[in-house]
mmCIF file of C-alpha atoms in Angstrom:
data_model
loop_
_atom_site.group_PDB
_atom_site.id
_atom_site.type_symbol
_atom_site.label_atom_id
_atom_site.label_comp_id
_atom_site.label_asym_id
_atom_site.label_seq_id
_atom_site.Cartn_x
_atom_site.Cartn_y
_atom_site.Cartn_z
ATOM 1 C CA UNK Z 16 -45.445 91.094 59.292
ATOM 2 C CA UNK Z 17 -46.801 88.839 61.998
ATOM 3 C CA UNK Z 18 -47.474 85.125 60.667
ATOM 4 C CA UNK Z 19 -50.836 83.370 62.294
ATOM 5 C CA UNK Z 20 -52.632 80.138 61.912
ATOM 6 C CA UNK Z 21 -54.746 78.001 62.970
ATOM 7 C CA UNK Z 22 -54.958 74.062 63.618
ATOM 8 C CA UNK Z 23 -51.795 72.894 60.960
ATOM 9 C CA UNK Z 24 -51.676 76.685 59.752
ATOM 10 C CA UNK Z 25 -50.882 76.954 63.891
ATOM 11 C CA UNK Z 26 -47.866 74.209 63.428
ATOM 12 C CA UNK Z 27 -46.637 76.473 60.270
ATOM 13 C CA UNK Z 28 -46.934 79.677 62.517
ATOM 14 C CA UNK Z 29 -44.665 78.198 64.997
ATOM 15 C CA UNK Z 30 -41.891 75.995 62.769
ATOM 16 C CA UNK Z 31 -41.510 79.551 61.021
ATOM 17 C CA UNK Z 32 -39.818 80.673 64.327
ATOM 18 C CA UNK Z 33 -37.035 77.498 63.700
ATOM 19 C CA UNK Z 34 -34.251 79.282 61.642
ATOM 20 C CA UNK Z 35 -33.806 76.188 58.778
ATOM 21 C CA UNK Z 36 -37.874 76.540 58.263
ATOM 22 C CA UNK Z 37 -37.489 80.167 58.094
ATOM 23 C CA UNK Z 38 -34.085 80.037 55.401
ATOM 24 C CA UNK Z 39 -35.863 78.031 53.527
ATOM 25 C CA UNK Z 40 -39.075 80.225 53.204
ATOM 26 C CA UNK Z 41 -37.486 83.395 53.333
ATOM 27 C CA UNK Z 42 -34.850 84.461 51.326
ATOM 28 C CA UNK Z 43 -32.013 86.678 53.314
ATOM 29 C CA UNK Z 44 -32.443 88.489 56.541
ATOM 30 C CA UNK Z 45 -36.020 89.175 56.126
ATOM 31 C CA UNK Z 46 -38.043 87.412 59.476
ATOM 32 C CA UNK Z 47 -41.565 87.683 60.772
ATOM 33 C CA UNK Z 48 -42.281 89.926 63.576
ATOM 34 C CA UNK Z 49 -44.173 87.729 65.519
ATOM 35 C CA UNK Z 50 -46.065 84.047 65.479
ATOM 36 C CA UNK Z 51 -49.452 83.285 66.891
ATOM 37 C CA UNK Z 52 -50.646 79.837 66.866
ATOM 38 C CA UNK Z 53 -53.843 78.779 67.848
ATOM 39 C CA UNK Z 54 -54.510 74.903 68.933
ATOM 40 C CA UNK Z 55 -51.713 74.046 67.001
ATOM 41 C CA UNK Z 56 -50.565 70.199 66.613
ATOM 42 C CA UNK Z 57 -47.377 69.864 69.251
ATOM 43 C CA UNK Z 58 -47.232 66.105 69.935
ATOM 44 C CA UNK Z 59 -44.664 65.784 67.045
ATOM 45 C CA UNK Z 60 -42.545 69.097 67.640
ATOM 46 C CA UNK Z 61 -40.198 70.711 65.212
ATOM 47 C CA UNK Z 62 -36.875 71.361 66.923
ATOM 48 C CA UNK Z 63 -33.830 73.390 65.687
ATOM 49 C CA UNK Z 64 -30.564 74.520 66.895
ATOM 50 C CA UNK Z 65 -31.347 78.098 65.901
ATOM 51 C CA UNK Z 66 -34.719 80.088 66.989
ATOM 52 C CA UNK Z 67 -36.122 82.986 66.418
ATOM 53 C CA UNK Z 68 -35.944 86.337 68.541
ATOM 54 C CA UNK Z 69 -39.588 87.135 67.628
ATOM 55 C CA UNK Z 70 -41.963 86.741 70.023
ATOM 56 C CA UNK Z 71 -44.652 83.556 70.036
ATOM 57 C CA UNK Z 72 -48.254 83.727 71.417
ATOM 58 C CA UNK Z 73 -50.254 79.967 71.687
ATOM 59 C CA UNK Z 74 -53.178 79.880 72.243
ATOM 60 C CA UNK Z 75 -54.898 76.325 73.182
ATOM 61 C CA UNK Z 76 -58.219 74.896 74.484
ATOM 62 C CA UNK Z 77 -58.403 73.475 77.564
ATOM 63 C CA UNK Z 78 -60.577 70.500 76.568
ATOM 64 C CA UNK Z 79 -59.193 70.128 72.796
ATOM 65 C CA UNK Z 80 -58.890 66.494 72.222
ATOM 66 C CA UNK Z 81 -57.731 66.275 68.721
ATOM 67 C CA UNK Z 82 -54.823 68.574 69.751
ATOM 68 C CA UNK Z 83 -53.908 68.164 73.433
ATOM 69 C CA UNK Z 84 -52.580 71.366 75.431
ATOM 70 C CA UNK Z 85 -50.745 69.539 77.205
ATOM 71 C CA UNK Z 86 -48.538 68.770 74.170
ATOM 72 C CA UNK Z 87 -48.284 72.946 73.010
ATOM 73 C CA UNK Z 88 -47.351 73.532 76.714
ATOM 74 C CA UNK Z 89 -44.044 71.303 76.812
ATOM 75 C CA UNK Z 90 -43.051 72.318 73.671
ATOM 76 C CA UNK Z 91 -43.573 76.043 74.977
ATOM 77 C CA UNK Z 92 -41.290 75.113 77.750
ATOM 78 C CA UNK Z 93 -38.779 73.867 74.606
ATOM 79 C CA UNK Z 94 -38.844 77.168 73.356
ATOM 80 C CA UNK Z 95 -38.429 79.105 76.558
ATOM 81 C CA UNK Z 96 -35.062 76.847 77.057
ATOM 82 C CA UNK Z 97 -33.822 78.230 73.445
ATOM 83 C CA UNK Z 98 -34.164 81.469 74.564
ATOM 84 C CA UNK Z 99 -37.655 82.584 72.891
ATOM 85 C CA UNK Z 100 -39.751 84.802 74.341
ATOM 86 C CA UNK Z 101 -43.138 82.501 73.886
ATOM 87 C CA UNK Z 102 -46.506 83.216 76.088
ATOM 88 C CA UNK Z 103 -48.954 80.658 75.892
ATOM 89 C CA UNK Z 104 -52.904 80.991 77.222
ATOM 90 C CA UNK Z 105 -55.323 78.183 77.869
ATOM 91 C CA UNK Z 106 -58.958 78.327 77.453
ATOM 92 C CA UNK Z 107 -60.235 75.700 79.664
ATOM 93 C CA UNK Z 108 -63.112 74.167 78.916
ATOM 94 C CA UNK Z 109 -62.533 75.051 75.280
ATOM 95 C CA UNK Z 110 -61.870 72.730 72.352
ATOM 96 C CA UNK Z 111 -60.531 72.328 68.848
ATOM 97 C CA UNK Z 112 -61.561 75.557 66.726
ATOM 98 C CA UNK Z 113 -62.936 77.184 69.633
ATOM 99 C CA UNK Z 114 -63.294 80.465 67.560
ATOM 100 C CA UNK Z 115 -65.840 78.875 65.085
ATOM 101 C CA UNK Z 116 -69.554 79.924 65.587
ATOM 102 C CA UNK Z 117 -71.117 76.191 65.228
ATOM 103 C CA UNK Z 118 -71.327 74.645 69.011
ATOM 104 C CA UNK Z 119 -68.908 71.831 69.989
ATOM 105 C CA UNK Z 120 -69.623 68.378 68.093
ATOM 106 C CA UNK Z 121 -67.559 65.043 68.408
ATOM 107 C CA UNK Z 122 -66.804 63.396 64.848
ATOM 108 C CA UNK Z 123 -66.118 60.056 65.483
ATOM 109 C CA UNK Z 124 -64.393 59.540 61.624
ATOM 110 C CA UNK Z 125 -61.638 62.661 62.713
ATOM 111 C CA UNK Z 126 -58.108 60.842 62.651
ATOM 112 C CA UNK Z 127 -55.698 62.565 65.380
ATOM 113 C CA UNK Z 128 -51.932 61.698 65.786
ATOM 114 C CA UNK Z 129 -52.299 63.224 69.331
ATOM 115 C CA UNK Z 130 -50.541 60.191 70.765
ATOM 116 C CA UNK Z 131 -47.825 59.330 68.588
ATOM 117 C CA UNK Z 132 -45.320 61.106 70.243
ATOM 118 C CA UNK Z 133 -42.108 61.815 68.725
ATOM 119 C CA UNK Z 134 -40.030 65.192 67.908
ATOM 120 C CA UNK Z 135 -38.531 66.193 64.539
ATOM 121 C CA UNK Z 136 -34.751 67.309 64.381
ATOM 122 C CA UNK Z 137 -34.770 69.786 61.557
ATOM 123 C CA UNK Z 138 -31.434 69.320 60.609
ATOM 124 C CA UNK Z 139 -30.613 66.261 60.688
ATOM 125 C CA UNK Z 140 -33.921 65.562 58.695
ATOM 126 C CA UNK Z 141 -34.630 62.845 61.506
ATOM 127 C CA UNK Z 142 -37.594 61.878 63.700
ATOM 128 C CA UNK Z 143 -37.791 60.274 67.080
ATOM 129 C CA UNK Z 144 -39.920 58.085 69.171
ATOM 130 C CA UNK Z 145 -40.496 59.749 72.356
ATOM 131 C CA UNK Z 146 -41.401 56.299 73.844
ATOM 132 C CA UNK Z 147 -38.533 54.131 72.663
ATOM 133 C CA UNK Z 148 -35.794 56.419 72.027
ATOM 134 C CA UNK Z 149 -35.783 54.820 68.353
ATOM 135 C CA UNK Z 150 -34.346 57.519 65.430
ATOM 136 C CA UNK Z 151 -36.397 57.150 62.466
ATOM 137 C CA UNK Z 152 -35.091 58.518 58.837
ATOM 138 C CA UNK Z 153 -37.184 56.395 56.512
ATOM 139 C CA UNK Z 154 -40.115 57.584 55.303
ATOM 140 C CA UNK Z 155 -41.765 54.029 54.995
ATOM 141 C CA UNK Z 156 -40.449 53.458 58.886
ATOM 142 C CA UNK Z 157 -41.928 56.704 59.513
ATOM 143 C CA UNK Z 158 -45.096 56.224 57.807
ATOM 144 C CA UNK Z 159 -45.849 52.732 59.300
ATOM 145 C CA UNK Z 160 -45.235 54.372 63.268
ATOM 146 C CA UNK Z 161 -47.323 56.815 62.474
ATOM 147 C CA UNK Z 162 -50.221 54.739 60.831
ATOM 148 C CA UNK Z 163 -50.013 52.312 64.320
ATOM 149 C CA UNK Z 164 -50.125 55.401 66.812
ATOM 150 C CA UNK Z 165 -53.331 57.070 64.847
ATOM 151 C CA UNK Z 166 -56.664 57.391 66.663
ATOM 152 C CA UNK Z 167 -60.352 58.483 65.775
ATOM 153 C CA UNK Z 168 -62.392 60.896 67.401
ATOM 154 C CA UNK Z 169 -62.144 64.347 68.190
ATOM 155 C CA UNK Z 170 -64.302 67.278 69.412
ATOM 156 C CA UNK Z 171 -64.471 70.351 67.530
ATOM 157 C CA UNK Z 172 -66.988 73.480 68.281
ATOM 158 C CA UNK Z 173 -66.692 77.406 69.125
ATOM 159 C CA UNK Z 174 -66.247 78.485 72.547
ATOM 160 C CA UNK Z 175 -67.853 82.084 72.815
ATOM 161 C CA UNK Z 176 -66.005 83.446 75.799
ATOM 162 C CA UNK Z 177 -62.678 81.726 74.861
ATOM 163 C CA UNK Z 178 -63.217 83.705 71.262
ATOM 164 C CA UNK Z 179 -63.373 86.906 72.873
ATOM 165 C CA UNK Z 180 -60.516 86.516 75.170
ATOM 166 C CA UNK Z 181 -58.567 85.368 72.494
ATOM 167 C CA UNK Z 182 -59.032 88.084 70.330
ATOM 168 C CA UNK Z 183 -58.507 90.511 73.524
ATOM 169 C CA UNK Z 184 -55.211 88.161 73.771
ATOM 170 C CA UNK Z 185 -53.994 87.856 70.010
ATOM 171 C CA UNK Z 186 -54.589 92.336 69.962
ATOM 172 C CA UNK Z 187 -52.596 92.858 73.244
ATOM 173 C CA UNK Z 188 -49.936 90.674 71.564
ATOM 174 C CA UNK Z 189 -49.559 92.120 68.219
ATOM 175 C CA UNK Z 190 -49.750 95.774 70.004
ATOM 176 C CA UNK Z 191 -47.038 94.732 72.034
ATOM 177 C CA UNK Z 192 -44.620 92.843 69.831
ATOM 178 C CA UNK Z 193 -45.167 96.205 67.203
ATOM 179 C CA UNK Z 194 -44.506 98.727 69.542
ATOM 180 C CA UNK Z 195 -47.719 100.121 69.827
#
């Protein structure tokens, strides 16, 4: 079984590849096959000791401005360190949902935490600044940082040629990582 999502179903697809997410969803032995994550959230990364040896597509717009590349592509690079075999494919020109039909509109009221950038150690159930350095265990602490690094605004609209090569992409993954 392959896990997929999309936008925070994306994030899910991905922390199910750290091994404490994955213990604590999955009884025993039993692991996914494979992760695909499309525009996923990756300014706040998940990061465990342990990682998965199934492989991870991402797949990312190019223009998405409520969930920056950018952010997906370092924390691709995190995972290639660990020893995960992770492929990643930009869209350019493509934003937020780019597999929806509706074209691309901006939605001024759409919160994004796409600057407040920080990482998440799984185990030790702690979260850092990226920009100070500052370890953060509170949940008040946490909650505050996060309410003062929020902004509003975001594009979000299909992307007919991205679509198609990500379905092309997401196919010649999942034939691969099964063997067929």
């Amino acid at each position: 079984i392959a896990v997929m999502g999309f936008s925070r179903g994306g994030q899910v697809a991905l922390y199910t590849a750290l091994e404490p997410i994955r213990t604590g969803m999955i009884d025993g032995d039993l692991r996914f096959a494979a992760h695909v994550a499309l525009y996923p959230s990756c300014n706040i990364p998940y990061r465990a000791d342990a990682v998965s040896a199934a492989p991870i597509l991402m797949l990312l717009g190019g223009a998405d401005d409520y969930t920056p590349a950018p952010h997906c592509l370092a924390y691709a690079e995190w995972f290639a360190r660990t020893g995960a075999r992770i492929e990643t494919r930009l869209y350019p020109g493509a934003y937020h949902d780019f597999d929806i039909p509706q074209p691309p509109r901006r939605f001024s009221r759409l919160q994004s935490a796409r600057n407040c950038n920080a990482e998440v150690k799984v185990e030790a159930g702690t979260m850092k600044r990226l920009d100070t350095g500052e370890e953060m265990a509170d949940q008040n602490v946490i909650n505050a940082w996060l309410r003062s690094c929020m902004e509003y605004g975001a594009t979000y609209g299909g992307d007919a040629p991205a679509l198609a090569a990500a379905q092309k992409d997401v196919a010649a993954f999942l034939q691969q990582a099964f063997g067929r």
